[in-house]
PDB file of C-alpha atoms and ligand atoms in Angstrom:
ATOM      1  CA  UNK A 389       0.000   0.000   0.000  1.00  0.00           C
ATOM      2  CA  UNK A 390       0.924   3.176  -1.344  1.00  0.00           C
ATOM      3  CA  UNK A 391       1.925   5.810   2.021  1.00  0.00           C
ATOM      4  CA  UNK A 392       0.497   8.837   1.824  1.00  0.00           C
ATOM      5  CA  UNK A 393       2.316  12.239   0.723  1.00  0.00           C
ATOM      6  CA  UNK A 394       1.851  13.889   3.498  1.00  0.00           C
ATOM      7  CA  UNK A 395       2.813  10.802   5.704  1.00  0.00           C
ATOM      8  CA  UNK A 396       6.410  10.661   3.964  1.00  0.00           C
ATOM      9  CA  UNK A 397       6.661  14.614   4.348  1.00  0.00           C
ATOM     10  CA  UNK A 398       5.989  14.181   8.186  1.00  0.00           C
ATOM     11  CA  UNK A 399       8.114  10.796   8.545  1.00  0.00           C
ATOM     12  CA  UNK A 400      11.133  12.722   6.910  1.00  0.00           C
ATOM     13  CA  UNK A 401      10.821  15.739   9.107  1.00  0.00           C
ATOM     14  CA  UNK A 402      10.374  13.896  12.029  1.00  0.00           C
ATOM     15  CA  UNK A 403      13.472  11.977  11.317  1.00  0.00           C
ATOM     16  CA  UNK A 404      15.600  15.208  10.767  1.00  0.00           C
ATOM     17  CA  UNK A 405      14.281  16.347  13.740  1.00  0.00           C
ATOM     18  CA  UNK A 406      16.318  13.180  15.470  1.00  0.00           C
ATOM     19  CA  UNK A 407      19.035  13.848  13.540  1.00  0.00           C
ATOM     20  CA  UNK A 408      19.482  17.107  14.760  1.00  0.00           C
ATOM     21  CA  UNK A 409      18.819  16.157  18.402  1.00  0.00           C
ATOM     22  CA  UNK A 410      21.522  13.272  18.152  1.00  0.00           C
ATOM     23  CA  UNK A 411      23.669  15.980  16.326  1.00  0.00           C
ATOM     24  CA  UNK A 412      23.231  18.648  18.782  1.00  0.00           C
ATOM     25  CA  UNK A 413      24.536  16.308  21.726  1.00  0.00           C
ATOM     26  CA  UNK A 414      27.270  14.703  19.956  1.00  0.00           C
ATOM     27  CA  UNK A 415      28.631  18.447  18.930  1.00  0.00           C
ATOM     28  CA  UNK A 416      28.016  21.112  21.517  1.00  0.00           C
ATOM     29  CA  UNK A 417      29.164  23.845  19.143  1.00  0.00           C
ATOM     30  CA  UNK A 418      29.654  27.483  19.324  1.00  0.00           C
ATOM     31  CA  UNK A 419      28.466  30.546  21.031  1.00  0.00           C
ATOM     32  CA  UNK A 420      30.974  33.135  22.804  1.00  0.00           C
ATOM     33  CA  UNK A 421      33.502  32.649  20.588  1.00  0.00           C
ATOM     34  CA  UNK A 422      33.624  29.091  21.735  1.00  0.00           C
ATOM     35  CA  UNK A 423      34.693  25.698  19.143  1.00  0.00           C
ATOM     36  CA  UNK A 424      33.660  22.223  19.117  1.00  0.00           C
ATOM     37  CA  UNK A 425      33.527  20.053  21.917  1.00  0.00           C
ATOM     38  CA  UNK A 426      35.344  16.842  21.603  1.00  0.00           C
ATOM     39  CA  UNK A 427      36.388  13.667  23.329  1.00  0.00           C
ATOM     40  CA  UNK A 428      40.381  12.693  23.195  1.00  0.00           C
ATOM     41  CA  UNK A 429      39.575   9.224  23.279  1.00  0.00           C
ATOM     42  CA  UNK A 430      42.370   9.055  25.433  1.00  0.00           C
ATOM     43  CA  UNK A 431      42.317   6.158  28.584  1.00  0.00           C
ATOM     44  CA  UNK A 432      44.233   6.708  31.750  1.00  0.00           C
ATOM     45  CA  UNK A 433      44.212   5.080  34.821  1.00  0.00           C
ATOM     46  CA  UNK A 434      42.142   6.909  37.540  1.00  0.00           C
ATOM     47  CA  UNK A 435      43.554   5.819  40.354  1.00  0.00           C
ATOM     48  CA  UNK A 436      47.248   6.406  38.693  1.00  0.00           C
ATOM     49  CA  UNK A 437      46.680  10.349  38.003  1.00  0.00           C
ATOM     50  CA  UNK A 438      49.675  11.485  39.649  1.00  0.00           C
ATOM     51  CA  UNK A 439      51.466   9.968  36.989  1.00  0.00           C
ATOM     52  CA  UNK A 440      50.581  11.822  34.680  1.00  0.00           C
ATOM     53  CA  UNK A 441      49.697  15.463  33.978  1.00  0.00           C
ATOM     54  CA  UNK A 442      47.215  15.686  35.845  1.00  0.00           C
ATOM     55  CA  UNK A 443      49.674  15.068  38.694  1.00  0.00           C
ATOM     56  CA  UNK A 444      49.835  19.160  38.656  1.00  0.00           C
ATOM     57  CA  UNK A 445      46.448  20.467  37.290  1.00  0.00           C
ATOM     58  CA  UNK A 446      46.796  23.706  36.080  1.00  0.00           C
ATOM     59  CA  UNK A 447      47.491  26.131  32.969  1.00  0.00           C
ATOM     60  CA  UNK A 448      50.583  26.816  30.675  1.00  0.00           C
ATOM     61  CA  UNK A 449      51.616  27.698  27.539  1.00  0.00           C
ATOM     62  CA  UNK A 450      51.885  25.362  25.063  1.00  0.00           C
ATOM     63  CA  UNK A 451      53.793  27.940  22.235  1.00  0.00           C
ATOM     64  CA  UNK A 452      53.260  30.990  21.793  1.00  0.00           C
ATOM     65  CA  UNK A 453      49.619  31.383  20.994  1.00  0.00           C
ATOM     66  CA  UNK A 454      48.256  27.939  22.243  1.00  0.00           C
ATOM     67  CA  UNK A 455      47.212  28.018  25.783  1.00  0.00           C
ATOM     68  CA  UNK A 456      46.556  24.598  27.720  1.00  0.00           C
ATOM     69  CA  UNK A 457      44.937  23.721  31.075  1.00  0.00           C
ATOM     70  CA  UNK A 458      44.517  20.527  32.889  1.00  0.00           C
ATOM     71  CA  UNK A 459      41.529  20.392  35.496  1.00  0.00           C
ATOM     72  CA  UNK A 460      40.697  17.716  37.831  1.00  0.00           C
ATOM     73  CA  UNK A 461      37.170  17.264  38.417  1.00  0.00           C
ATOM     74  CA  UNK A 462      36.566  15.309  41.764  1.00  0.00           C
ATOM     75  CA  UNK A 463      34.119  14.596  44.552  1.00  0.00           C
ATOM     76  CA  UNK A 464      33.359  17.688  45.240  1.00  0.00           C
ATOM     77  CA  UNK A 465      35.218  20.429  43.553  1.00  0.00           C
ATOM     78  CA  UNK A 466      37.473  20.994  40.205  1.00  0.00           C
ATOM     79  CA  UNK A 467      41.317  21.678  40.566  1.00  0.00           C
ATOM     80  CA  UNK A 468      42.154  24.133  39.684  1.00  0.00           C
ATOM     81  CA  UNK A 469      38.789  25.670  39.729  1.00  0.00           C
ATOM     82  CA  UNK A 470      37.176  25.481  43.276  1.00  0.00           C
ATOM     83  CA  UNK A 471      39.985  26.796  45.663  1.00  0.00           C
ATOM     84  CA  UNK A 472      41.371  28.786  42.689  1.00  0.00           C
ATOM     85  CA  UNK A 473      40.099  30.115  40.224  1.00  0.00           C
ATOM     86  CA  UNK A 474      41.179  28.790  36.199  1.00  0.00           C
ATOM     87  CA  UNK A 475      42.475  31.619  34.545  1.00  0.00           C
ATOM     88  CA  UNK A 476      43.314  31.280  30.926  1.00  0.00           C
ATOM     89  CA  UNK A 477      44.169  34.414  28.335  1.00  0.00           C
ATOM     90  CA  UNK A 478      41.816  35.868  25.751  1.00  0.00           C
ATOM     91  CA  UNK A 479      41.580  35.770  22.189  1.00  0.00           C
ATOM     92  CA  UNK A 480      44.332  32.985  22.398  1.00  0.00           C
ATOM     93  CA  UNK A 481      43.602  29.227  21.410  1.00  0.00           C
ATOM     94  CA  UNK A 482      42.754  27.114  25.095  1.00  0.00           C
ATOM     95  CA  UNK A 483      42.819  23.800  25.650  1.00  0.00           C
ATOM     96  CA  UNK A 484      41.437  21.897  28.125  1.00  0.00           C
ATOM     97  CA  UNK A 485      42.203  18.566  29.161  1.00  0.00           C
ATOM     98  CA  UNK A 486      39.194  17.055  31.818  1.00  0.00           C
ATOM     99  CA  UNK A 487      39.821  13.798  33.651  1.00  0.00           C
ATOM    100  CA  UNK A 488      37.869  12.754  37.443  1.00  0.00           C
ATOM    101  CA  UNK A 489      39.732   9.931  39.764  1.00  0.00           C
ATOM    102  CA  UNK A 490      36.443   8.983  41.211  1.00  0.00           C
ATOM    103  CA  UNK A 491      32.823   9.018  39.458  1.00  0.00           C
ATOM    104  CA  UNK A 492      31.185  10.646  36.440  1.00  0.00           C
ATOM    105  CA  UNK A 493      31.028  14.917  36.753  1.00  0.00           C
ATOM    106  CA  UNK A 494      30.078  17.438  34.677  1.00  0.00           C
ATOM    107  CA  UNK A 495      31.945  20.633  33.446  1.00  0.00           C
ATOM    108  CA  UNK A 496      29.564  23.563  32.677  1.00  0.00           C
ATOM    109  CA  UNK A 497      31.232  26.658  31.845  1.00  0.00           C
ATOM    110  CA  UNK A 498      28.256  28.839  32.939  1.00  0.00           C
ATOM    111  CA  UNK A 499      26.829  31.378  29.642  1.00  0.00           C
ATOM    112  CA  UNK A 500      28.855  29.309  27.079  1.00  0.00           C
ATOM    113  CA  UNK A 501      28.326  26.388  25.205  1.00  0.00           C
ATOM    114  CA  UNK A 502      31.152  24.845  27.075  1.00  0.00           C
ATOM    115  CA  UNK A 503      29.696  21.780  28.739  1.00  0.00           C
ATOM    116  CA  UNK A 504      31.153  18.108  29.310  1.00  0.00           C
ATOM    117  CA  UNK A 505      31.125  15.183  31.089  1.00  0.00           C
ATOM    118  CA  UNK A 506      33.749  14.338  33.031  1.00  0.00           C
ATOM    119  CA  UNK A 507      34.592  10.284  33.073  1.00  0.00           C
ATOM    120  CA  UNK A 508      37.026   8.397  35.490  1.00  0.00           C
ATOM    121  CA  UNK A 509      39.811   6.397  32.890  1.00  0.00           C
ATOM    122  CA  UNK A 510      39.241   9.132  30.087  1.00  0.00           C
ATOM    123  CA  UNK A 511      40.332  12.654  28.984  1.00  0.00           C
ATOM    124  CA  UNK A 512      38.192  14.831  27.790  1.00  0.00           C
ATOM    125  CA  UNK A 513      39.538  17.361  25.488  1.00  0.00           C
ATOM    126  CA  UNK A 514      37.627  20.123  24.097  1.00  0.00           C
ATOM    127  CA  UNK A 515      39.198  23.613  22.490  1.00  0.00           C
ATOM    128  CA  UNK A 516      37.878  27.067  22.715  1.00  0.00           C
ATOM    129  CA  UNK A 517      39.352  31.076  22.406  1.00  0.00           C
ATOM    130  CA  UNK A 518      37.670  33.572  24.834  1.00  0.00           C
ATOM    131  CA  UNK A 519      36.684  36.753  23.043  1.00  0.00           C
ATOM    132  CA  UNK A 520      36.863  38.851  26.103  1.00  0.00           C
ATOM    133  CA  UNK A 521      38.176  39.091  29.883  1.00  0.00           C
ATOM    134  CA  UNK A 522      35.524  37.763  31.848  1.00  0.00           C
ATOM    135  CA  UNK A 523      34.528  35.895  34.832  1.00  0.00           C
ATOM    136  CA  UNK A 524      32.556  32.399  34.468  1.00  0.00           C
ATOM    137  CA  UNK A 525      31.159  30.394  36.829  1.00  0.00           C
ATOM    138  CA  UNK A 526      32.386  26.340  36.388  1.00  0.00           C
ATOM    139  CA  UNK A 527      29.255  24.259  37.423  1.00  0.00           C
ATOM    140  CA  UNK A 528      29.418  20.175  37.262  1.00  0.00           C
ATOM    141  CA  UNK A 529      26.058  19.423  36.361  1.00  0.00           C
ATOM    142  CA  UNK A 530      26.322  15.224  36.431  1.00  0.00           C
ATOM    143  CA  UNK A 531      24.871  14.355  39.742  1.00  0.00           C
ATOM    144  CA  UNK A 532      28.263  13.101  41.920  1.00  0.00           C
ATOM    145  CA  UNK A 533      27.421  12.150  45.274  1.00  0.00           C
ATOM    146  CA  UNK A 534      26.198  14.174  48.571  1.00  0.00           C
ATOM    147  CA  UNK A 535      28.240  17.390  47.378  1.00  0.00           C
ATOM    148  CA  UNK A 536      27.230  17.679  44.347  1.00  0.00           C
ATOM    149  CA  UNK A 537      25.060  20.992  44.557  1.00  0.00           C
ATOM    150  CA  UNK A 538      28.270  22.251  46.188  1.00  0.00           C
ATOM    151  CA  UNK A 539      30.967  21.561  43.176  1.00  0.00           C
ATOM    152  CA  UNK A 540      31.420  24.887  41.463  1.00  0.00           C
ATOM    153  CA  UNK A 541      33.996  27.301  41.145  1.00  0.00           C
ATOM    154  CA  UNK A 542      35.572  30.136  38.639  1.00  0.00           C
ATOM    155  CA  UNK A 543      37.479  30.676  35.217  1.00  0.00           C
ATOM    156  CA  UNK A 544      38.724  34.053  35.042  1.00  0.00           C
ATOM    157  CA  UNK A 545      39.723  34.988  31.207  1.00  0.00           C
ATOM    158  CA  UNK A 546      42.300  37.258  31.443  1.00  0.00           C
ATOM    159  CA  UNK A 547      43.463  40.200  29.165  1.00  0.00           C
TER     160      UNK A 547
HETATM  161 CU1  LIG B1826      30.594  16.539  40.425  1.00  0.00          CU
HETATM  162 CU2  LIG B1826      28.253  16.705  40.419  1.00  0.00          CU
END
């Protein structure tokens, strides 16, 4: 039996409609001058992290116009982050590199489309330029344990 025109029309939109919604979580793209969000791939071990660079979360300079910062998202705060602030420079390319030791988190860069998850044994790497100097607020937004209302803190873009 034949479907009906209209019936196709509506099946096809309805099925772009997924598309897009599948789309928009895989790529959380752009807004204040911000780039794709992406996934390194990359495995560690979560109990091992002062092994590696994570051993001393923080931010540096990659070369000269490539900035990179490694935060630690844990039960309950993000290092740096919570007890200082991140601070990265504007209009330069950042980096960040995400990992957690413990359970799943979230990294919400307050007003941006910056937003992650945060997964024990992986790195998540996403890369962004800040237009401006500004102040953001860092929420995690996966629910963590008993502190989780309480894990926030600050990323300060500097001139
Ligand atoms: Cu960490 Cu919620």
């Amino acid at each position: 039996m034949e479907i009906h025109r209209l019936e196709k029309i509506w099946i096809a939109v309805s099925l772009l409609f997924i598309v897009g919604l599948i789309a928009s979580i895989v790529y959380g793209v752009a807004g204040v001058g911000v780039g794709t969000v992406g996934d390194t791939g990359q495995q560690l071990d979560p109990s091992a992290l002062d092994d590696t660079e994570f051993a001393d979360p923080g931010g540096h300079w990659a070369s000269e116009d490539h900035y990179v910062v490694h935060v630690v998202a844990r039960q309950f705060l993000f290092q740096p982050g919570t007890q200082e602030p991140i601070t990265v420079p504007a209009n330069t390319t950042v980096t960040f590199y995400v990992t957690s030791p413990d359970v799943v988190h979230g990294f919400d860069v307050v007003g941006t489309q910056l937003n992650t998850m945060v997964i024990p044994g992986q790195v998540t790497e996403f890369t962004t330029e800040f237009d401006e100097p500004k102040t953001y607020g860092i929420v995690c937004h996966e629910y963590c344990g008993a502190g989780h209302q309480s894990m926030a803190g600050q990323l300060v873009v500097v001139p």
